[in-house]
Short mmCIF file of C-alpha atoms and ligand atoms in Angstrom, two decimals:
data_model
loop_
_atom_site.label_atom_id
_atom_site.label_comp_id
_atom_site.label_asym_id
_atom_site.label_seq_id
_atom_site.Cartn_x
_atom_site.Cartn_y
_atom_site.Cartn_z
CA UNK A 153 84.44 121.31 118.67
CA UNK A 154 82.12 124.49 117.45
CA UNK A 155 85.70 126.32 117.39
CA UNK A 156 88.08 123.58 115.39
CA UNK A 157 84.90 123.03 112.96
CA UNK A 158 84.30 126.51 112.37
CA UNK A 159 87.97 127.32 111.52
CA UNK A 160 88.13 124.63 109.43
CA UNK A 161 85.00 125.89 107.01
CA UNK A 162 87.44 129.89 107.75
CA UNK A 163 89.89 128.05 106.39
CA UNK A 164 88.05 126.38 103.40
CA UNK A 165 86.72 129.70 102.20
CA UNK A 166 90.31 130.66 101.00
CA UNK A 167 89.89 127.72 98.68
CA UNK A 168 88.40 127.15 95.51
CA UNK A 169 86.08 124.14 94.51
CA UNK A 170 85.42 122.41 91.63
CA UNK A 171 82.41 119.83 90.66
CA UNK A 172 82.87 117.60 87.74
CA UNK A 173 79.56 116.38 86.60
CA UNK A 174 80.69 113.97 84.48
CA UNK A 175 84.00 113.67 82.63
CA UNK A 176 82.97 115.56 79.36
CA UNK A 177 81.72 118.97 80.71
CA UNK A 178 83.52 121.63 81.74
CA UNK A 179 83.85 121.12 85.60
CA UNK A 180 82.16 123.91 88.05
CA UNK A 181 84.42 126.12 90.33
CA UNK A 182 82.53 128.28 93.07
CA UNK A 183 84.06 129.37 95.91
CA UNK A 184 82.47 130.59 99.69
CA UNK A 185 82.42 134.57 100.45
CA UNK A 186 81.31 136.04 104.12
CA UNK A 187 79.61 138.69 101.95
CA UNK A 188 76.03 138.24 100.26
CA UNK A 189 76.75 137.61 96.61
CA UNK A 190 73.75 138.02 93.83
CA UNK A 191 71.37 135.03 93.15
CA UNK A 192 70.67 133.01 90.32
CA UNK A 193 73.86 131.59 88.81
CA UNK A 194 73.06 129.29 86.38
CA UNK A 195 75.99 127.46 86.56
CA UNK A 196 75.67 126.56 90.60
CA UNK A 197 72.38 125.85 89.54
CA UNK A 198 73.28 123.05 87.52
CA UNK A 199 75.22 121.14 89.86
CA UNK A 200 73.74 122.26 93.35
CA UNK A 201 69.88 122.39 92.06
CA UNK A 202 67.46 122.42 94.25
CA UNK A 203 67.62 119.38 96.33
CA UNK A 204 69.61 118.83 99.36
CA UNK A 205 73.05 118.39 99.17
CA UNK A 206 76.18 117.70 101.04
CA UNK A 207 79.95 117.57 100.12
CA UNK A 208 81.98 114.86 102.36
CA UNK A 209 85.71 114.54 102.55
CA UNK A 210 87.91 112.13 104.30
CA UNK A 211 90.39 113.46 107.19
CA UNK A 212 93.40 112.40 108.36
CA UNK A 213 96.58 114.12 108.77
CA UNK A 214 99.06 111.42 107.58
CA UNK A 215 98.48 110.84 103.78
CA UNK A 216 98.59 106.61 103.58
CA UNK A 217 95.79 106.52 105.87
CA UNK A 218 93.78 109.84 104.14
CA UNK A 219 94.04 108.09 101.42
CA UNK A 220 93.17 104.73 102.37
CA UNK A 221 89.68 106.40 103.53
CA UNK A 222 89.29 108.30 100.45
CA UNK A 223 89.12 104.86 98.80
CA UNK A 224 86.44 103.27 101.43
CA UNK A 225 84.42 106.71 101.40
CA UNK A 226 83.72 106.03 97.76
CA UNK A 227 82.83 102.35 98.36
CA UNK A 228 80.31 103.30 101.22
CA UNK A 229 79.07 106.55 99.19
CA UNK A 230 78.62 104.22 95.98
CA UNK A 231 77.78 101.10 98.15
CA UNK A 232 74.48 102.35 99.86
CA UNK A 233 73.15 105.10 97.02
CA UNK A 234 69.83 105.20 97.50
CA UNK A 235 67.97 105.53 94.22
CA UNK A 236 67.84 108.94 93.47
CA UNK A 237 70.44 110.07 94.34
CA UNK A 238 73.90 110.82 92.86
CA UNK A 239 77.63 111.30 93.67
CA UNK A 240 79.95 113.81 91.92
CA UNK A 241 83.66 114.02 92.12
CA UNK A 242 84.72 117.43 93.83
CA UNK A 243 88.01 118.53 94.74
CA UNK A 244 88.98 121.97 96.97
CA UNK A 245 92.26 123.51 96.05
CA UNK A 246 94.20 126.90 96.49
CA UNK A 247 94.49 128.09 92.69
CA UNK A 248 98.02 127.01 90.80
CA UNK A 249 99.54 125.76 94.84
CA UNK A 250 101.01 122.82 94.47
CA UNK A 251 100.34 119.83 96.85
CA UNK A 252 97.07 122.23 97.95
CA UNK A 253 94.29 119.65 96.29
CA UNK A 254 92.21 117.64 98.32
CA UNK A 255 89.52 115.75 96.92
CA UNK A 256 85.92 114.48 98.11
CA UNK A 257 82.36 113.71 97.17
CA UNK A 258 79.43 115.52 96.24
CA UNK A 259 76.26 113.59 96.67
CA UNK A 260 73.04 115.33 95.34
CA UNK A 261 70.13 114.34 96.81
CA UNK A 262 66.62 114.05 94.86
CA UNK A 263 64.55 111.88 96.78
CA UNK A 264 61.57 112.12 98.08
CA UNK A 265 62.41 110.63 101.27
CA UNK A 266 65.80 112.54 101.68
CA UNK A 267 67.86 109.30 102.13
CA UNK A 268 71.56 111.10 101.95
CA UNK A 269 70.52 112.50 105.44
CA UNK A 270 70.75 109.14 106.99
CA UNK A 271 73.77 107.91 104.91
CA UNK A 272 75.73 111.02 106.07
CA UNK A 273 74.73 110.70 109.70
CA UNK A 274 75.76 106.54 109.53
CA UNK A 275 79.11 107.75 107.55
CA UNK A 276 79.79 110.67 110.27
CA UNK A 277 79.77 107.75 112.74
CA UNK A 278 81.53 104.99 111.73
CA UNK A 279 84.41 107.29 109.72
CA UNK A 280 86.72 110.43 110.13
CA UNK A 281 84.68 112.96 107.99
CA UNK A 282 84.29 116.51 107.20
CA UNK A 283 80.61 117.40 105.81
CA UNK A 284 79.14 120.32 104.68
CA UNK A 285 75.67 120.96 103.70
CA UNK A 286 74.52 123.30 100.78
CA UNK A 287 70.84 124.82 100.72
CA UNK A 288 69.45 127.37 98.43
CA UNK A 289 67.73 130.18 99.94
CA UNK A 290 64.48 131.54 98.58
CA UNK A 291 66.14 134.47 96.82
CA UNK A 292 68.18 131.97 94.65
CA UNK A 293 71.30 132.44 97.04
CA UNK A 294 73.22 128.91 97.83
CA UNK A 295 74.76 128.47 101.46
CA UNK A 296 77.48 126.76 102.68
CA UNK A 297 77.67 125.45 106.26
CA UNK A 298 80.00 122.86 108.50
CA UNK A 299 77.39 120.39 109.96
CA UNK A 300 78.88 120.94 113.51
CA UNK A 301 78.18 124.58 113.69
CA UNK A 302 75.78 127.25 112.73
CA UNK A 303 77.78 129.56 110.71
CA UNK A 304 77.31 129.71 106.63
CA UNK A 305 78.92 130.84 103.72
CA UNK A 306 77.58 132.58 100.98
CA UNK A 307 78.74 130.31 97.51
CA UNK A 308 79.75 132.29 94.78
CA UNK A 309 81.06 130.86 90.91
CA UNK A 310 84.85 131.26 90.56
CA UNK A 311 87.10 131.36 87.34
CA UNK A 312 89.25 128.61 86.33
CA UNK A 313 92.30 128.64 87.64
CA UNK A 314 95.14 128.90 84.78
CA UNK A 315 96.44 124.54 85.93
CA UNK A 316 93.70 122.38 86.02
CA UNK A 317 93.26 121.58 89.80
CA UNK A 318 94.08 117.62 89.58
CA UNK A 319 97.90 118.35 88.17
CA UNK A 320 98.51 119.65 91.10
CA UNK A 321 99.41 117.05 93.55
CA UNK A 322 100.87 114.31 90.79
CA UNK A 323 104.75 114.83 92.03
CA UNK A 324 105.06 112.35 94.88
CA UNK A 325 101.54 111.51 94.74
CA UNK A 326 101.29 109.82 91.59
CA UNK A 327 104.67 110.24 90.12
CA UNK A 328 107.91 109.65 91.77
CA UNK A 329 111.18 111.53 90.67
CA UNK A 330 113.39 109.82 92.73
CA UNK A 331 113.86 105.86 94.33
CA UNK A 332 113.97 107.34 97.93
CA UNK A 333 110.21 109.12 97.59
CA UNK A 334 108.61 105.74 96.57
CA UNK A 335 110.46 104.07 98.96
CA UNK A 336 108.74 106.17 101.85
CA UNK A 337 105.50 105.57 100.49
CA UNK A 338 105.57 101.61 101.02
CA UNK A 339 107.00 102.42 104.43
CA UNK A 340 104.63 104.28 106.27
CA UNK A 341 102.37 101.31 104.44
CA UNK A 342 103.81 98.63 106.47
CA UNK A 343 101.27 98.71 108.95
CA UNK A 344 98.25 98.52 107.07
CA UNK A 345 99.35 96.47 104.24
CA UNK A 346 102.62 93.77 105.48
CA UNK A 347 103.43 92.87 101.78
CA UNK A 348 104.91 96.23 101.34
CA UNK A 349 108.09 95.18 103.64
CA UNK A 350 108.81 91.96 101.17
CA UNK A 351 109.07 94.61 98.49
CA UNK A 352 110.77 96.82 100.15
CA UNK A 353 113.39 94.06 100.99
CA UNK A 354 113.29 93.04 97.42
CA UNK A 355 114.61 96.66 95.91
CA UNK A 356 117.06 96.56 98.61
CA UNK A 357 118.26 93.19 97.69
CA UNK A 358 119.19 94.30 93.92
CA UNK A 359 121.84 96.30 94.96
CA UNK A 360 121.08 99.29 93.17
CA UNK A 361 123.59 101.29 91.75
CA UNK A 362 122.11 105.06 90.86
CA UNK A 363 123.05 106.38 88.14
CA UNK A 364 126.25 103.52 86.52
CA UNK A 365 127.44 104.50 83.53
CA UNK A 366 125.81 103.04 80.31
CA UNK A 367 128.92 103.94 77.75
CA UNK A 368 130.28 101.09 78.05
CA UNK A 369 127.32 98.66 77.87
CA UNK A 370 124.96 96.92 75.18
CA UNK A 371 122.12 99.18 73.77
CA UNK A 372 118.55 98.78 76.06
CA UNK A 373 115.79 99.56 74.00
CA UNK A 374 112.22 99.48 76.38
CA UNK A 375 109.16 98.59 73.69
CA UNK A 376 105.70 101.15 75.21
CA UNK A 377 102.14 101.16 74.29
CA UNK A 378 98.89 100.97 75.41
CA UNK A 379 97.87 97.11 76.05
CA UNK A 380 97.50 95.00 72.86
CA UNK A 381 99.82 96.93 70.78
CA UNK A 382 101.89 93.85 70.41
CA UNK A 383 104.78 95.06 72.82
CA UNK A 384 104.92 91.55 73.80
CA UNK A 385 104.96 90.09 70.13
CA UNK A 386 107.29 92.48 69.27
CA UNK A 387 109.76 92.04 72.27
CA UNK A 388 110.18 88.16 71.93
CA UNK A 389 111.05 88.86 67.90
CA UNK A 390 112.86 91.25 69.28
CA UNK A 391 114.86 89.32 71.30
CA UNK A 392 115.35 86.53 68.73
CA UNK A 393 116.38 89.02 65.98
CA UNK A 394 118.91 90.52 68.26
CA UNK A 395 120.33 87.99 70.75
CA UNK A 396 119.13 89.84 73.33
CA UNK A 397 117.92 89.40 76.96
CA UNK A 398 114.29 90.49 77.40
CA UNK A 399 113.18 91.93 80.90
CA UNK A 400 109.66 93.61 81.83
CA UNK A 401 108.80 96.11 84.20
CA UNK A 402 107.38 95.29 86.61
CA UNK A 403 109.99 92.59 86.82
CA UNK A 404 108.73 88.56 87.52
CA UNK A 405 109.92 88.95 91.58
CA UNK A 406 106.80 91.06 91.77
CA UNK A 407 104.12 89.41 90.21
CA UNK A 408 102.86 87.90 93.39
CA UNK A 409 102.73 91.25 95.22
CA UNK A 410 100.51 93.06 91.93
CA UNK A 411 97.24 91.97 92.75
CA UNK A 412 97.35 93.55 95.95
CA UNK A 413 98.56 96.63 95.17
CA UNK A 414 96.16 97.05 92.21
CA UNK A 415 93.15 97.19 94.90
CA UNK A 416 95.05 100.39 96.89
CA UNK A 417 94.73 103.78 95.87
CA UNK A 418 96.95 105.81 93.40
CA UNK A 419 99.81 106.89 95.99
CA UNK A 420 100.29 103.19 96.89
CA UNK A 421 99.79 101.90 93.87
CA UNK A 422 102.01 104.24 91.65
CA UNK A 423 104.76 104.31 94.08
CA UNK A 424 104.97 100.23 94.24
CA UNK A 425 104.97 100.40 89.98
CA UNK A 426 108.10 103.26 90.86
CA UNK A 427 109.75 101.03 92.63
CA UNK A 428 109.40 98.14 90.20
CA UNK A 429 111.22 100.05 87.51
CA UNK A 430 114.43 100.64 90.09
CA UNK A 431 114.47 96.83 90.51
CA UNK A 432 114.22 96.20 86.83
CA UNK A 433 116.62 98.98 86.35
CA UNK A 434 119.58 96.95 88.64
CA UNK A 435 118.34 94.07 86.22
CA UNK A 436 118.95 96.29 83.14
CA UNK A 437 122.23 97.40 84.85
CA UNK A 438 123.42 93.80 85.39
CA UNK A 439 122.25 92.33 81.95
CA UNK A 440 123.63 95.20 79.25
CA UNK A 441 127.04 94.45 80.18
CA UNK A 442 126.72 90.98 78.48
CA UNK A 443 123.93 91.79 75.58
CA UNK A 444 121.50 94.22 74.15
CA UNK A 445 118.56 94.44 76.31
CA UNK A 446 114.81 94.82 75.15
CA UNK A 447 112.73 95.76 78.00
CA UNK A 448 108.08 95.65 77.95
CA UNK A 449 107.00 98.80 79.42
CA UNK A 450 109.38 101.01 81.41
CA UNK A 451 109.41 104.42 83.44
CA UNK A 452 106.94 105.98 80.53
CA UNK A 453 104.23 103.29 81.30
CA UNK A 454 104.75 104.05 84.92
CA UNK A 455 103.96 108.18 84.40
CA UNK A 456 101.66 107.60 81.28
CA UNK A 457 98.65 105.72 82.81
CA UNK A 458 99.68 107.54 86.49
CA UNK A 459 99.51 111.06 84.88
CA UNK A 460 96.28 109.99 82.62
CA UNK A 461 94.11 108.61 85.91
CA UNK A 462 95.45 111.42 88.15
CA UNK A 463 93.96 114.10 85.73
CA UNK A 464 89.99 114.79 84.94
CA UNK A 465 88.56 115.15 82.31
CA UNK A 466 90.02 115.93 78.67
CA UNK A 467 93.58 115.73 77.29
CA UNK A 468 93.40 119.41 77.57
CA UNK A 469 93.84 119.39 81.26
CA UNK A 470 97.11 117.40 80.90
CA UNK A 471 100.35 119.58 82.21
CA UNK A 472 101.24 121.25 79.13
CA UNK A 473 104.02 120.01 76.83
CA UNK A 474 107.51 120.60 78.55
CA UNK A 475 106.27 120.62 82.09
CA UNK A 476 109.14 119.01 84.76
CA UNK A 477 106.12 116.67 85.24
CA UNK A 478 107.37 114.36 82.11
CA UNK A 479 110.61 114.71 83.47
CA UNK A 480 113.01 111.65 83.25
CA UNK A 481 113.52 110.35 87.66
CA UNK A 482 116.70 111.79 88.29
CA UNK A 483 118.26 108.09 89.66
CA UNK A 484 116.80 106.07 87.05
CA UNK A 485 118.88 104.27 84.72
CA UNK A 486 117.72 106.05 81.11
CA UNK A 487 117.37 103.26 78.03
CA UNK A 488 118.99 104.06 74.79
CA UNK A 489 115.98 104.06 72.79
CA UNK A 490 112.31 104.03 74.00
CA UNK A 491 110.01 102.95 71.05
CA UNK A 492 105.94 103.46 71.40
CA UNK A 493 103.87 101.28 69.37
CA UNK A 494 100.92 103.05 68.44
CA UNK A 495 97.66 101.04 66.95
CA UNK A 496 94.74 102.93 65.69
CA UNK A 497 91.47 102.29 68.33
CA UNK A 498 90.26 99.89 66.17
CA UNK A 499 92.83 97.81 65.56
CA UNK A 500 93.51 97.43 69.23
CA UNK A 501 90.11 96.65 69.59
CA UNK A 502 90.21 94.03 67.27
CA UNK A 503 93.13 92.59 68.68
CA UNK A 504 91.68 92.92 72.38
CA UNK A 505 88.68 91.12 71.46
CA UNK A 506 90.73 88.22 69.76
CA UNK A 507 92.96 87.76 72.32
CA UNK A 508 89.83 87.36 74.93
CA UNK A 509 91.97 86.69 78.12
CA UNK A 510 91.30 88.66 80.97
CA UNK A 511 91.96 92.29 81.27
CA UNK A 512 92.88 94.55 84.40
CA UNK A 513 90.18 96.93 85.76
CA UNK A 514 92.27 99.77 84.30
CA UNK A 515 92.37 98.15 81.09
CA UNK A 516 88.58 97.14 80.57
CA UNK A 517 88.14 101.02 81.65
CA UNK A 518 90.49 101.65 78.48
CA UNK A 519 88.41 100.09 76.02
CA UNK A 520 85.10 101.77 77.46
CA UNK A 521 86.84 104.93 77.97
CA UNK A 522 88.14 106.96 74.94
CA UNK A 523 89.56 110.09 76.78
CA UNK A 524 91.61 108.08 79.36
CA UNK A 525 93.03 106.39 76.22
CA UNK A 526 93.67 109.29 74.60
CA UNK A 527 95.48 111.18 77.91
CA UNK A 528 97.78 107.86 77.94
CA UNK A 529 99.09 108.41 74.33
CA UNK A 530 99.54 111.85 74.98
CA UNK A 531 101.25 111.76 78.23
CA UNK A 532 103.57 108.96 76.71
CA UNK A 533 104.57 111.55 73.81
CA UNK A 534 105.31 114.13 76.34
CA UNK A 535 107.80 112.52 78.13
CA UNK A 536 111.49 113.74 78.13
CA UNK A 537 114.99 112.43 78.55
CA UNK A 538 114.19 110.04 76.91
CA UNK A 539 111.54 110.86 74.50
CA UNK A 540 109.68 108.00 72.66
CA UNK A 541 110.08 107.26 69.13
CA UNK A 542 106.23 106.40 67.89
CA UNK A 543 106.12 103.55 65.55
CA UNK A 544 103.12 102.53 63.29
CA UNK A 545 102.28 99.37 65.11
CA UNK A 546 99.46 98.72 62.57
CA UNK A 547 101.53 96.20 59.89
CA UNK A 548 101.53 92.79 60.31
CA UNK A 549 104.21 91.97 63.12
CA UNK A 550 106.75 91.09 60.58
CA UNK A 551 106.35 94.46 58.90
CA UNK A 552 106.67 96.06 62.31
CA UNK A 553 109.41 94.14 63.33
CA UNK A 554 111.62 95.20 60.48
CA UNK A 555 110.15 98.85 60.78
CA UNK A 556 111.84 98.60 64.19
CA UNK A 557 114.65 97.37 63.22
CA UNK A 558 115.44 99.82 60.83
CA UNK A 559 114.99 102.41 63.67
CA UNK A 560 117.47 100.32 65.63
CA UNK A 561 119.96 100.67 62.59
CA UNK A 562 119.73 104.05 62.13
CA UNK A 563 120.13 105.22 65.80
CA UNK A 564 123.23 106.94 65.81
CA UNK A 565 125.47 104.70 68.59
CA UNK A 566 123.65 101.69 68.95
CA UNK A 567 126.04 98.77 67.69
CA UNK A 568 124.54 95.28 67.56
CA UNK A 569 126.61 92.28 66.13
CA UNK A 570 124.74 90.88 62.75
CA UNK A 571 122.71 93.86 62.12
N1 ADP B 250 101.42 93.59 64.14
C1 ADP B 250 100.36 92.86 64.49
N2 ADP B 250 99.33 92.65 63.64
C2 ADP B 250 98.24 91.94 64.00
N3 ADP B 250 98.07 91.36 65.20
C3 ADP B 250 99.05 91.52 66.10
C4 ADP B 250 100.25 92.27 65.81
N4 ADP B 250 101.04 92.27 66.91
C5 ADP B 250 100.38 91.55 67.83
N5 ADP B 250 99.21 91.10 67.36
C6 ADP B 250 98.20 90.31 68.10
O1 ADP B 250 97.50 91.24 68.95
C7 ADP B 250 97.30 90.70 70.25
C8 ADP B 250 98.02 91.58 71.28
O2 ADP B 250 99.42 91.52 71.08
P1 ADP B 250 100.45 91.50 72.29
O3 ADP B 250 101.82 91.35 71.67
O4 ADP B 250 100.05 90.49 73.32
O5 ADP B 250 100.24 92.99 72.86
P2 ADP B 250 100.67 93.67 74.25
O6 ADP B 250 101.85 92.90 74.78
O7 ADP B 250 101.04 95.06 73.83
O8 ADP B 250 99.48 93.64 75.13
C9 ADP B 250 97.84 89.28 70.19
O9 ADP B 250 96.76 88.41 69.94
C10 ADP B 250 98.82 89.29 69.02
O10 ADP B 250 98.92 88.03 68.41
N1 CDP B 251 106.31 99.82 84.13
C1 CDP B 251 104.98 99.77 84.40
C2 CDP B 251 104.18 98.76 83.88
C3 CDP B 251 102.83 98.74 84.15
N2 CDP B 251 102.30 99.70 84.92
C4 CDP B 251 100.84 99.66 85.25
O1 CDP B 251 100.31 98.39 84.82
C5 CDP B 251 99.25 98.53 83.87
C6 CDP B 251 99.50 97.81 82.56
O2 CDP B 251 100.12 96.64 82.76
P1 CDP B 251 99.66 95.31 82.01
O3 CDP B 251 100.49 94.20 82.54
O4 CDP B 251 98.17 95.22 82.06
O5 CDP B 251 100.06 95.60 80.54
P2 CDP B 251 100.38 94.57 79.42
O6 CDP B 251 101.80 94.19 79.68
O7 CDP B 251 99.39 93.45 79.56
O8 CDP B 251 100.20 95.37 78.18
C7 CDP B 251 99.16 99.97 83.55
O9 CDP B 251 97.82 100.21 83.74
C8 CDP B 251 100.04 100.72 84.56
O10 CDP B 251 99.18 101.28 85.51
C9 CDP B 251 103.10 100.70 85.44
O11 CDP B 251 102.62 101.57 86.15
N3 CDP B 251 104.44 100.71 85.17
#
C-alpha cells in the first residue's frame, strides 16, 4: 500500500495544479519538486495559508463511475462543511496534454477545532479517495504528502500553461464529434442508470442515416439563443410564415428521460443532449423532404452551454477562435442556416422575470452568473460549419420576425414558396 501510494504522489509531481479561488481571480498553479525550493510565495500563500489543508480526488479507473464519485464527493464535501471551513475547485493536469486533467477538491481548513480532519477520515472510509495533506513549515516552505505514507514534496508556484487546463478534456468528455462516442457513453451507463438503454433503443429506432444528402431537400433553418430570447416565439411565427414543420432538439421522445439526466454529471449529461440531436437529426432528415424545417436549439446549444460549464473562469479561457473544438460532428446532418437571437442582459431579464415559470438549475445559474452567460454567447459565435448568423432579437417579435425573414430571403439557395 506504502509502495502504490507513494508512486502515485511520484507520479503526481510530473503534474501541474491549479486552485481557483473563486471564478474571477486568476487561478493558482504550483507544482511538487523533490528539491527544497525558497519560502515565502505569496501567491501559495493565498490559497494554502496557514491552516491545515488537504486536496481530495475521486479514483476509479473507468470514467462513468470516476465521474459519478466526483459528483457525490462534492455533495459530501459541501454537505457536512463545518463552519469555517471552505472548498476550492482544483484540478492536476500535464501542461497543454490532452485528456491529462483530473479534477478534485481543495478544502481549507480554519477552525479551531480542525473539523476537515474528521470529514477526511469519514470520506477515506466510506469512498475511493486519494488525499493529500499540505502543511507549511516554519521557514515559510509548504509540503506536500500522500496520507498513506511518509514521504513529502516540496510545493513550488508554476507558470500558466499556454491552454487553460479545463479545455483540455472537453472532446469526448463534454463534446461529442461523432454519434458512435455518445453512444458509448450511455452504454457503459446502463448499469448504474437503466433509462440510458430506452434511449439508446430510441436513437437506434430512427434509423439514422449519416450523412444523406440535403440538395435535394427543403431549407432547415435551427433558431439558437440563450433561454428567453424568444426562440420559441420566433419558431411558431416561423412556422406559420413559412408552412413549415417545427422540431426541437432535444426532440418530444425524450422529454421523460431529461430530468434524470440533468442530475448526472457533464459526461452523461452532454453525451445524452449528443445523442438527442442525432435523433432529431433522422427527424430533420425525414421532414425536409416534404417542407422547410425550423428547428429550437440544435448542435450549437449542445457545445455552447457544454463548452461554457466545462471551462473556469473568464471568456478568456475559452479555446481560442478556430480551434477543432467548435468543429461541426462529422455525422451530423448540418442545417442550412443557423440563426442566434441575441437580447441584451436586460432585456432577457425582463423577459425572464415576466415569464415567471420555472427555470432549470443551469438556467437560474445564468441569470446569477454573468461570465457563464457571457462564455455561452461566445462559444455559440465560435462555432463552424455552420456558423451562426446573430440577429438583434431586441424588436418587438414582429420586427424580429421580418428581420429574419429578410435573412431567409437573402440566403443565397434557400427557395421557399410565397416568400
Ligand atoms: N421580440 C420580443 N419582444 C418582447 N418580448 C418577447 C419577444 N420575443 C419573445 N418575447 C417574450 O419573452 C419571453 C421569452 O420568449 P420565448 O419565446 O419563450 O423564449 P425562449 O424560447 O428563447 O426561451 C416570453 O414571455 C415572450 O412572450
Ligand atoms: N440541443 C440542445 C438543447 C438543450 N441543451 C441543454 O438544455 C439546456 C437549455 O434547454 P432549455 O429547454 O432550458 O431551453 P429553452 O428551450 O427553455 O430555452 C441548456 O442548458 C443545454 O445544456 C443541449 O445541450 N442541447
Amino acid at each position: 500500500m506504502a509502495n502504490r501510494s507513494m508512486s502515485r504522489l511520484t507520479q503526481w509531481c510530473s503534474r501541474i495544479f491549479m486552485v481557483e479561488i473563486n471564478q474571477k481571480t486568476e487561478p493558482i498553479y504550483f507544482s511538487l519538486s523533490s528539491t527544497p525550493v525558497s519560502a515565502g510565495n505569496k501567491d501559495l500563500e493565498a490559497v494554502l495559508g496557514n491552516g491545515k489543508l488537504f486536496a481530495v480526488y475521486a479514483l476509479g479507473d473507468a470514467r462513468v463511475p470516476r465521474a459519478r464519485s466526483h459528483t457525490h464527493l462534492k455533495r459530501a464535501l459541501t454537505q457536512d462543511l463545518p463552519p469555517g471551513c471552505d472548498l476550492l475547485n482544483t484540478a492536476s493536469f500535464l501542461p497543454d496534454v490532452k485528456n491529462s486533467l483530473v479534477n478534485g477538491f481543495f478544502l481549507r481548513d480554519n477552525s479551531v477545532l480542525s473539523s476537515s480532519e474528521r470529514i477526511v477520515t469519514q470520506l477515506r472510509q466510506k469512498a475511493s479517495v486519494c488525499v493529500f495533506t499540505y502543511t507549511r513549515e516554519q521557514n515559510g516552505v509548504y509540503l506536500c504528502s500522500d496520507v498513506t505514507d511518509d514521504r513529502s514534496y516540496y510545493v513550488t508556484t508554476a507558470p500558466a500553461p499556454l491552454r487553460h487546463p479545463s479545455t483540455l478534456n472537453i472532446i469526448n468528455s463534454d463534446v461529442f464529434y461523432q454519434m458512435k462516442d455518445a453512444y458509448k457513453v450511455l452504454q457503459e451507463c446502463i448499469d448504474v442508470i437503466p433509462e440510458s438503454k430506452a434511449v439508446l433503443e430510441l436513437v437506434e429506432e430512427q434509423q439514422l442515416e449519416p450523412n444523406s444528402s440535403q440538395d435535394e431537400s427543403f431549407p432547415i433553418i435551427v433558431i439558437e439563443g440563450l433561454d428567453a430570447t424568444g426562440k420559441t416565439t420566433l419558431t411558431f411565427s416561423l412556422q406559420k410564415a413559412l408552412g413549415a414543420v417545427l422540431l426541437k432538439s432535444p426532440p418530444q421522445c425524450l422529454a421523460d428521460f431529461r430530468p434524470r439526466f440533468d442530475t448526472e454529471p457533464p459526461l452523461i449529461r452532454r453525451a445524452f443532449y449528443a445523442l438527442g440531436n442525432y435523433i432529431t437529426a433522422a427527424q430533420i432528415a425525414r421532414e425536409s423532404s416534404y417542407a422547410p424545417v425550423i428547428v429550437d436549439r440544435y448542435w450549437h446549444s449542445t457545445a455552447a452551454y457544454a463548452i461554457a460549464t466545462a471551462v473556469s473562469g473568464r471568456e478568456e479561457n475559452l479555446p481560442a477562435v478556430g480551434s477543432e473544438i467548435y468543429e461541426w460532428p462529422c455525422d451530423l446532418l448540418r442545417p442550412s442556416l443557423v440563426l442566434l437571437l441575441s437580447v441584451s442582459p436586460e432585456e432577457r431579464l425582463r423577459r425572464l422575470s415576466h415569464r415567471g415559470l420555472d427555470k432549470t438549475e443551469e438556467e437560474s445559474q445564468l441569470e446569477i452568473n454573468h461570465l457563464f452567460r457571457r462564455k455561452v454567447d461566445e462559444a455559440y459565435r465560435r462555432i463552424q460549419n455552420p456558423a451562426c448568423i446573430v440577429v438583434d432579437a431586441n424588436p418587438s417579435p414582429d420586427h424580429v420576425l421580418k428581420q429574419v425573414l429578410g435573412l431567409i430571403r437573402n440566403k443565397n439557395n434557400l427557395q421557399f414558396p410565397g416568400l
